[in-house]
Amino acid sequence: MRPFFFWTLLVATLVFPILYGTQSAAGTDIPQSIPLPVRVHLAVRVLDVSKVEETAGLASAVIEVTQRWNDPSLRFDPVRDGAGRKDFTEAQASEKLQNMWSPTVTLENQISDARVDTASLSVFSNGDVTMIRKLDADFRTPIELSAFPFDTQRLVFPFASRLYAADDVIFIVDDRDRDLSTLARSLTDSDWTPGRLEFSLEQFYGWNAKPFMRVNATAIVSRAWPRYVLRIFVPFIAVLSVSLFVLWAPRGFVGDIPGITYSALLALAALSFTFEASFPGSMSVSSPIAFMISLGYFYLILALMADLILESGKFPFRAAYPYLPEEARRYVRYVVPGIFTTICVATILKALA
């Protein structure tokens, strides 16, 4: 009894993995009729960008991916079948893909389950296969706010096949694929204006130390900065308008000038903290708004120092030239705000260039 049990267990151990292992891996094995490496054409259409969250570093987008390759094992007689192409959609496409080979292209930076994930498949009589997948999901993407609010973001969508190394599958983006690839002319997120779509191919090493290929589709979008005038520039100008009261108001019209100026400095600091909390990285050294706020501190202090010096009884040459402080104030009230405004405008124009 024991030998029979031993031989039964041995046969089951050897035969079952072969049968079931071959059955489970059938969908991942490249058919022998396809010459290696398999040339997979890739085209990407960014249909919409519904949300860009700077604080989280993610973008919600609708992506349509078109993959094209040739599989000789799928050839059929168009005369016998009465059509030169067989189309499969939704459930039919999913069932067909389970019974045939595909390059298994995935989006590497997708961070959540797709809200919409549909596929359609076309198989031609000569073995050409076209698969179109539409995906609505959230994607992790780097956000660079050094030029905020005049920044241009590069939303990167990396495509790769983790199952097949470059010896087995390579990606091709030719002129036809670029013509098929588009970026939507208008976006749901009205804070952004669509620009153009770029492609780049790169190589990386996977889990098995083999080289793999990656296609980066980059959607370039620019921030619609006029929408930030009320949110950013109006409060900024309102705080700095204190300098006009300091330099232009008649003596005695404004009571505590140093107190008002220091209050404006605190309001400017609070404004910068608000911007940084809402848009992390916007207060970096190279950011235009950060530079203008930093310059605003010096501008307010300079306006206060100019007022104190011109009104001081120890102003140089006051005794010999009693009208000199008033004449100096006439020039200062134009020159100081003029220089500050010129620098701010030049900073904005440089960021827009």
GROMACS .gro file of C-alpha atoms in nm:
model
  353
    1MET     CA    1   0.000   0.000   0.000
    2ARG     CA    2   0.282   0.232   0.087
    3PRO     CA    3   0.466   0.190  -0.250
    4PHE     CA    4   0.142   0.259  -0.437
    5PHE     CA    5   0.086   0.576  -0.233
    6PHE     CA    6   0.446   0.684  -0.291
    7TRP     CA    7   0.428   0.638  -0.669
    8THR     CA    8   0.090   0.813  -0.689
    9LEU     CA    9   0.226   1.113  -0.501
   10LEU     CA   10   0.537   1.122  -0.723
   11VAL     CA   11   0.335   1.116  -1.044
   12ALA     CA   12   0.101   1.388  -0.917
   13THR     CA   13   0.397   1.605  -0.818
   14LEU     CA   14   0.558   1.576  -1.160
   15VAL     CA   15   0.254   1.580  -1.389
   16PHE     CA   16   0.025   1.838  -1.228
   17PRO     CA   17   0.274   2.132  -1.242
   18ILE     CA   18   0.345   2.052  -1.607
   19LEU     CA   19  -0.022   2.048  -1.702
   20TYR     CA   20  -0.140   2.344  -1.502
   21GLY     CA   21   0.183   2.541  -1.530
   22THR     CA   22   0.175   2.518  -1.908
   23GLN     CA   23  -0.189   2.615  -1.908
   24SER     CA   24  -0.134   2.927  -1.694
   25ALA     CA   25   0.169   3.045  -1.884
   26ALA     CA   26   0.022   2.997  -2.228
   27GLY     CA   27  -0.098   3.357  -2.242
   28THR     CA   28   0.249   3.495  -2.167
   29ASP     CA   29   0.458   3.282  -2.404
   30ILE     CA   30   0.535   3.457  -2.730
   31PRO     CA   31   0.416   3.244  -3.024
   32GLN     CA   32   0.703   3.085  -3.213
   33SER     CA   33   0.565   3.220  -3.538
   34ILE     CA   34   0.645   3.578  -3.432
   35PRO     CA   35   1.005   3.680  -3.508
   36LEU     CA   36   1.187   3.829  -3.210
   37PRO     CA   37   1.199   4.095  -3.095
   38VAL     CA   38   0.830   4.171  -3.142
   39ARG     CA   39   0.789   4.522  -3.283
   40VAL     CA   40   0.505   4.695  -3.097
   41HIS     CA   41   0.394   5.033  -3.228
   42LEU     CA   42   0.262   5.268  -2.962
   43ALA     CA   43   0.040   5.575  -3.002
   44VAL     CA   44  -0.103   5.779  -2.714
   45ARG     CA   45  -0.391   6.023  -2.703
   46VAL     CA   46  -0.437   6.237  -2.392
   47LEU     CA   47  -0.810   6.299  -2.415
   48ASP     CA   48  -0.844   6.508  -2.100
   49VAL     CA   49  -0.674   6.625  -1.782
   50SER     CA   50  -0.948   6.672  -1.524
   51LYS     CA   51  -0.734   6.760  -1.222
   52VAL     CA   52  -0.377   6.849  -1.128
   53GLU     CA   53  -0.301   6.840  -0.756
   54GLU     CA   54   0.025   7.023  -0.688
   55THR     CA   55   0.028   6.928  -0.317
   56ALA     CA   56  -0.009   6.556  -0.388
   57GLY     CA   57   0.192   6.547  -0.710
   58LEU     CA   58  -0.073   6.367  -0.912
   59ALA     CA   59  -0.282   6.423  -1.223
   60SER     CA   60  -0.619   6.279  -1.316
   61ALA     CA   61  -0.630   6.210  -1.688
   62VAL     CA   62  -0.809   6.015  -1.959
   63ILE     CA   63  -0.557   5.825  -2.173
   64GLU     CA   64  -0.616   5.628  -2.492
   65VAL     CA   65  -0.335   5.389  -2.588
   66THR     CA   66  -0.314   5.226  -2.930
   67GLN     CA   67  -0.087   4.923  -2.970
   68ARG     CA   68  -0.011   4.762  -3.305
   69TRP     CA   69   0.186   4.442  -3.373
   70ASN     CA   70   0.179   4.143  -3.608
   71ASP     CA   71   0.104   3.788  -3.499
   72PRO     CA   72   0.120   3.536  -3.790
   73SER     CA   73  -0.063   3.277  -3.578
   74LEU     CA   74  -0.379   3.492  -3.601
   75ARG     CA   75  -0.394   3.501  -3.981
   76PHE     CA   76  -0.717   3.390  -4.145
   77ASP     CA   77  -0.871   3.361  -4.492
   78PRO     CA   78  -1.073   3.679  -4.561
   79VAL     CA   79  -1.260   3.512  -4.845
   80ARG     CA   80  -1.370   3.221  -4.633
   81ASP     CA   81  -1.462   3.442  -4.334
   82GLY     CA   82  -1.624   3.709  -4.550
   83ALA     CA   83  -1.427   3.997  -4.391
   84GLY     CA   84  -1.071   4.117  -4.379
   85ARG     CA   85  -1.095   4.226  -4.018
   86LYS     CA   86  -1.245   4.091  -3.700
   87ASP     CA   87  -1.346   4.343  -3.432
   88PHE     CA   88  -1.391   4.274  -3.063
   89THR     CA   89  -1.515   4.521  -2.802
   90GLU     CA   90  -1.543   4.528  -2.423
   91ALA     CA   91  -1.625   4.176  -2.294
   92GLN     CA   92  -1.546   4.014  -2.630
   93ALA     CA   93  -1.209   4.192  -2.641
   94SER     CA   94  -1.125   4.080  -2.286
   95GLU     CA   95  -1.213   3.719  -2.369
   96LYS     CA   96  -1.010   3.729  -2.691
   97LEU     CA   97  -0.706   3.877  -2.515
   98GLN     CA   98  -0.713   3.593  -2.262
   99ASN     CA   99  -0.674   3.342  -2.544
  100MET     CA  100  -0.404   3.520  -2.744
  101TRP     CA  101  -0.067   3.678  -2.688
  102SER     CA  102  -0.033   4.052  -2.618
  103PRO     CA  103   0.265   4.266  -2.508
  104THR     CA  104   0.098   4.349  -2.172
  105VAL     CA  105   0.178   4.721  -2.176
  106THR     CA  106   0.112   4.899  -1.847
  107LEU     CA  107   0.126   5.256  -1.720
  108GLU     CA  108   0.393   5.256  -1.452
  109ASN     CA  109   0.279   5.565  -1.262
  110GLN     CA  110  -0.087   5.473  -1.220
  111ILE     CA  111  -0.161   5.497  -0.846
  112SER     CA  112  -0.525   5.391  -0.819
  113ASP     CA  113  -0.781   5.164  -0.976
  114ALA     CA  114  -0.908   5.304  -1.302
  115ARG     CA  115  -1.246   5.473  -1.299
  116VAL     CA  116  -1.286   5.363  -1.661
  117ASP     CA  117  -1.086   5.085  -1.829
  118THR     CA  118  -1.215   4.962  -2.165
  119ALA     CA  119  -1.047   4.785  -2.454
  120SER     CA  120  -1.126   4.716  -2.818
  121LEU     CA  121  -0.942   4.479  -3.048
  122SER     CA  122  -0.909   4.441  -3.424
  123VAL     CA  123  -0.744   4.141  -3.588
  124PHE     CA  124  -0.666   4.163  -3.962
  125SER     CA  125  -0.636   3.877  -4.206
  126ASN     CA  126  -0.258   3.926  -4.244
  127GLY     CA  127  -0.207   3.890  -3.867
  128ASP     CA  128  -0.190   4.259  -3.784
  129VAL     CA  129  -0.339   4.336  -3.443
  130THR     CA  130  -0.460   4.674  -3.321
  131MET     CA  131  -0.560   4.711  -2.957
  132ILE     CA  132  -0.704   5.037  -2.822
  133ARG     CA  133  -0.731   5.083  -2.448
  134LYS     CA  134  -0.905   5.379  -2.283
  135LEU     CA  135  -0.810   5.455  -1.926
  136ASP     CA  136  -0.941   5.715  -1.678
  137ALA     CA  137  -0.726   5.709  -1.364
  138ASP     CA  138  -0.492   5.900  -1.133
  139PHE     CA  139  -0.121   5.915  -1.212
  140ARG     CA  140   0.180   6.014  -1.007
  141THR     CA  141   0.376   6.287  -1.184
  142PRO     CA  142   0.651   6.529  -1.076
  143ILE     CA  143   0.536   6.888  -1.026
  144GLU     CA  144   0.791   7.171  -1.057
  145LEU     CA  145   0.673   7.502  -0.913
  146SER     CA  146   0.993   7.704  -0.944
  147ALA     CA  147   0.827   7.933  -1.201
  148PHE     CA  148   0.488   7.955  -1.025
  149PRO     CA  149   0.240   8.097  -1.128
  150PHE     CA  150   0.389   8.117  -1.478
  151ASP     CA  151   0.498   7.753  -1.477
  152THR     CA  152   0.471   7.489  -1.745
  153GLN     CA  153   0.431   7.131  -1.626
  154ARG     CA  154   0.541   6.810  -1.798
  155LEU     CA  155   0.290   6.536  -1.719
  156VAL     CA  156   0.478   6.213  -1.791
  157PHE     CA  157   0.298   5.886  -1.869
  158PRO     CA  158   0.555   5.600  -1.884
  159PHE     CA  159   0.456   5.284  -2.074
  160ALA     CA  160   0.647   4.958  -2.033
  161SER     CA  161   0.606   4.583  -2.052
  162ARG     CA  162   0.732   4.428  -1.730
  163LEU     CA  163   0.698   4.072  -1.864
  164TYR     CA  164   0.916   4.102  -2.174
  165ALA     CA  165   1.271   4.229  -2.197
  166ALA     CA  166   1.408   4.423  -2.493
  167ASP     CA  167   1.523   4.095  -2.649
  168ASP     CA  168   1.158   3.991  -2.674
  169VAL     CA  169   0.959   4.314  -2.720
  170ILE     CA  170   1.064   4.655  -2.846
  171PHE     CA  171   0.851   4.967  -2.877
  172ILE     CA  172   0.840   5.181  -3.190
  173VAL     CA  173   0.699   5.531  -3.225
  174ASP     CA  174   0.719   5.627  -3.592
  175ASP     CA  175   0.565   5.914  -3.790
  176ARG     CA  176   0.231   5.739  -3.819
  177ASP     CA  177   0.218   5.680  -3.444
  178ARG     CA  178   0.302   6.045  -3.378
  179ASP     CA  179   0.024   6.153  -3.614
  180LEU     CA  180  -0.220   5.935  -3.424
  181SER     CA  181  -0.101   6.074  -3.091
  182THR     CA  182  -0.270   6.395  -2.979
  183LEU     CA  183  -0.327   6.617  -2.678
  184ALA     CA  184  -0.678   6.750  -2.618
  185ARG     CA  185  -0.733   7.109  -2.731
  186SER     CA  186  -0.917   7.196  -2.410
  187LEU     CA  187  -0.898   7.047  -2.061
  188THR     CA  188  -1.158   7.002  -1.789
  189ASP     CA  189  -0.916   7.158  -1.540
  190SER     CA  190  -0.952   7.519  -1.653
  191ASP     CA  191  -0.639   7.625  -1.463
  192TRP     CA  192  -0.427   7.466  -1.735
  193THR     CA  193  -0.381   7.526  -2.107
  194PRO     CA  194  -0.275   7.230  -2.328
  195GLY     CA  195   0.048   7.259  -2.521
  196ARG     CA  196   0.197   6.963  -2.707
  197LEU     CA  197   0.270   6.591  -2.672
  198GLU     CA  198   0.625   6.456  -2.676
  199PHE     CA  199   0.772   6.105  -2.687
  200SER     CA  200   1.099   5.963  -2.561
  201LEU     CA  201   1.230   5.607  -2.546
  202GLU     CA  202   1.464   5.484  -2.277
  203GLN     CA  203   1.609   5.161  -2.149
  204PHE     CA  204   1.605   5.033  -1.792
  205TYR     CA  205   1.700   4.712  -1.617
  206GLY     CA  206   1.421   4.501  -1.472
  207TRP     CA  207   1.386   4.248  -1.193
  208ASN     CA  208   1.588   3.986  -1.385
  209ALA     CA  209   1.877   4.225  -1.467
  210LYS     CA  210   1.771   4.227  -1.832
  211PRO     CA  211   1.723   4.549  -2.031
  212PHE     CA  212   1.363   4.660  -2.081
  213MET     CA  213   1.220   4.939  -2.294
  214ARG     CA  214   1.006   5.228  -2.174
  215VAL     CA  215   0.812   5.487  -2.375
  216ASN     CA  216   0.751   5.819  -2.203
  217ALA     CA  217   0.456   6.015  -2.338
  218THR     CA  218   0.481   6.369  -2.200
  219ALA     CA  219   0.187   6.607  -2.208
  220ILE     CA  220   0.308   6.967  -2.174
  221VAL     CA  221   0.053   7.199  -2.014
  222SER     CA  222   0.089   7.563  -1.909
  223ARG     CA  223  -0.078   7.725  -1.614
  224ALA     CA  224  -0.347   7.980  -1.704
  225TRP     CA  225  -0.181   8.250  -1.494
  226PRO     CA  226  -0.448   8.522  -1.554
  227ARG     CA  227  -0.677   8.315  -1.331
  228TYR     CA  228  -0.434   8.374  -1.043
  229VAL     CA  229  -0.444   8.754  -1.059
  230LEU     CA  230  -0.719   8.782  -0.798
  231ARG     CA  231  -0.575   8.503  -0.582
  232ILE     CA  232  -0.213   8.618  -0.578
  233PHE     CA  233  -0.136   8.956  -0.729
  234VAL     CA  234  -0.429   9.156  -0.589
  235PRO     CA  235  -0.342   9.066  -0.223
  236PHE     CA  236   0.025   9.127  -0.300
  237ILE     CA  237  -0.041   9.472  -0.446
  238ALA     CA  238  -0.282   9.555  -0.163
  239VAL     CA  239  -0.019   9.486   0.101
  240LEU     CA  240   0.250   9.687  -0.080
  241SER     CA  241   0.016   9.981  -0.133
  242VAL     CA  242   0.105  10.081   0.223
  243SER     CA  243   0.426  10.227   0.078
  244LEU     CA  244   0.219  10.480  -0.119
  245PHE     CA  245   0.068  10.612   0.201
  246VAL     CA  246   0.414  10.633   0.355
  247LEU     CA  247   0.567  10.824   0.062
  248TRP     CA  248   0.271  11.023  -0.067
  249ALA     CA  249   0.040  11.099   0.226
  250PRO     CA  250   0.072  11.449   0.377
  251ARG     CA  251   0.246  11.467   0.710
  252GLY     CA  252  -0.001  11.398   0.986
  253PHE     CA  253  -0.252  11.223   0.758
  254VAL     CA  254  -0.113  10.882   0.860
  255GLY     CA  255  -0.053  10.840   1.231
  256ASP     CA  256   0.185  10.558   1.321
  257ILE     CA  257   0.385  10.508   1.000
  258PRO     CA  258   0.637  10.258   1.149
  259GLY     CA  259   0.352  10.055   1.298
  260ILE     CA  260   0.163  10.045   0.970
  261THR     CA  261   0.478   9.943   0.782
  262TYR     CA  262   0.557   9.660   1.023
  263SER     CA  263   0.197   9.540   0.996
  264ALA     CA  264   0.240   9.530   0.618
  265LEU     CA  265   0.560   9.326   0.660
  266LEU     CA  266   0.374   9.073   0.876
  267ALA     CA  267   0.090   9.058   0.621
  268LEU     CA  268   0.346   8.993   0.347
  269ALA     CA  269   0.498   8.709   0.551
  270ALA     CA  270   0.152   8.560   0.608
  271LEU     CA  271   0.086   8.584   0.235
  272SER     CA  272   0.401   8.388   0.155
  273PHE     CA  273   0.308   8.114   0.405
  274THR     CA  274  -0.037   8.092   0.247
  275PHE     CA  275   0.112   8.049  -0.101
  276GLU     CA  276   0.354   7.783   0.023
  277ALA     CA  277   0.075   7.588   0.194
  278SER     CA  278  -0.148   7.600  -0.113
  279PHE     CA  279   0.130   7.541  -0.368
  280PRO     CA  280   0.430   7.362  -0.208
  281GLY     CA  281   0.755   7.472  -0.369
  282SER     CA  282   0.612   7.799  -0.501
  283MET     CA  283   0.817   7.995  -0.249
  284SER     CA  284   1.148   7.855  -0.370
  285VAL     CA  285   1.434   8.095  -0.443
  286SER     CA  286   1.384   8.086  -0.821
  287SER     CA  287   1.006   8.135  -0.812
  288PRO     CA  288   0.895   8.474  -0.954
  289ILE     CA  289   0.634   8.530  -0.683
  290ALA     CA  290   0.886   8.432  -0.412
  291PHE     CA  291   1.139   8.677  -0.556
  292MET     CA  292   0.882   8.958  -0.568
  293ILE     CA  293   0.771   8.892  -0.209
  294SER     CA  294   1.134   8.889  -0.090
  295LEU     CA  295   1.193   9.212  -0.278
  296GLY     CA  296   0.874   9.349  -0.121
  297TYR     CA  297   1.026   9.323   0.226
  298PHE     CA  298   1.320   9.541   0.125
  299TYR     CA  299   1.090   9.777  -0.060
  300LEU     CA  300   0.870   9.841   0.245
  301ILE     CA  301   1.170   9.887   0.472
  302LEU     CA  302   1.332  10.122   0.218
  303ALA     CA  303   1.013  10.330   0.197
  304LEU     CA  304   0.998  10.353   0.577
  305MET     CA  305   1.367  10.447   0.608
  306ALA     CA  306   1.329  10.712   0.336
  307ASP     CA  307   1.035  10.868   0.522
  308LEU     CA  308   1.214  10.865   0.856
  309ILE     CA  309   1.531  11.020   0.713
  310LEU     CA  310   1.348  11.290   0.516
  311GLU     CA  311   1.137  11.387   0.818
  312SER     CA  312   1.422  11.370   1.065
  313GLY     CA  313   1.543  11.694   1.216
  314LYS     CA  314   1.899  11.574   1.160
  315PHE     CA  315   1.859  11.550   0.784
  316PRO     CA  316   2.189  11.668   0.625
  317PHE     CA  317   2.191  12.028   0.500
  318ARG     CA  318   1.840  12.090   0.639
  319ALA     CA  319   1.955  12.414   0.803
  320ALA     CA  320   2.129  12.545   0.489
  321TYR     CA  321   1.867  12.417   0.246
  322PRO     CA  322   1.528  12.403   0.422
  323TYR     CA  323   1.346  12.296   0.104
  324LEU     CA  324   1.584  12.007   0.027
  325PRO     CA  325   1.387  11.737   0.219
  326GLU     CA  326   1.067  11.824   0.033
  327GLU     CA  327   1.240  11.820  -0.305
  328ALA     CA  328   1.408  11.492  -0.220
  329ARG     CA  329   1.071  11.343  -0.123
  330ARG     CA  330   0.927  11.437  -0.463
  331TYR     CA  331   1.194  11.232  -0.634
  332VAL     CA  332   1.185  10.942  -0.385
  333ARG     CA  333   0.807  10.894  -0.412
  334TYR     CA  334   0.850  10.831  -0.787
  335VAL     CA  335   1.190  10.663  -0.804
  336VAL     CA  336   1.152  10.400  -0.530
  337PRO     CA  337   0.810  10.262  -0.643
  338GLY     CA  338   0.919  10.295  -1.006
  339ILE     CA  339   1.231  10.082  -0.955
  340PHE     CA  340   1.036   9.818  -0.762
  341THR     CA  341   0.760   9.803  -1.026
  342THR     CA  342   1.015   9.780  -1.309
  343ILE     CA  343   1.194   9.487  -1.143
  344CYS     CA  344   0.865   9.302  -1.082
  345VAL     CA  345   0.746   9.353  -1.440
  346ALA     CA  346   1.083   9.235  -1.575
  347THR     CA  347   1.062   8.925  -1.354
  348ILE     CA  348   0.715   8.843  -1.488
  349LEU     CA  349   0.818   8.896  -1.850
  350LYS     CA  350   1.123   8.675  -1.801
  351ALA     CA  351   0.906   8.398  -1.658
  352LEU     CA  352   0.663   8.426  -1.950
  353ALA     CA  353   0.938   8.419  -2.212
   0.00000   0.00000   0.00000
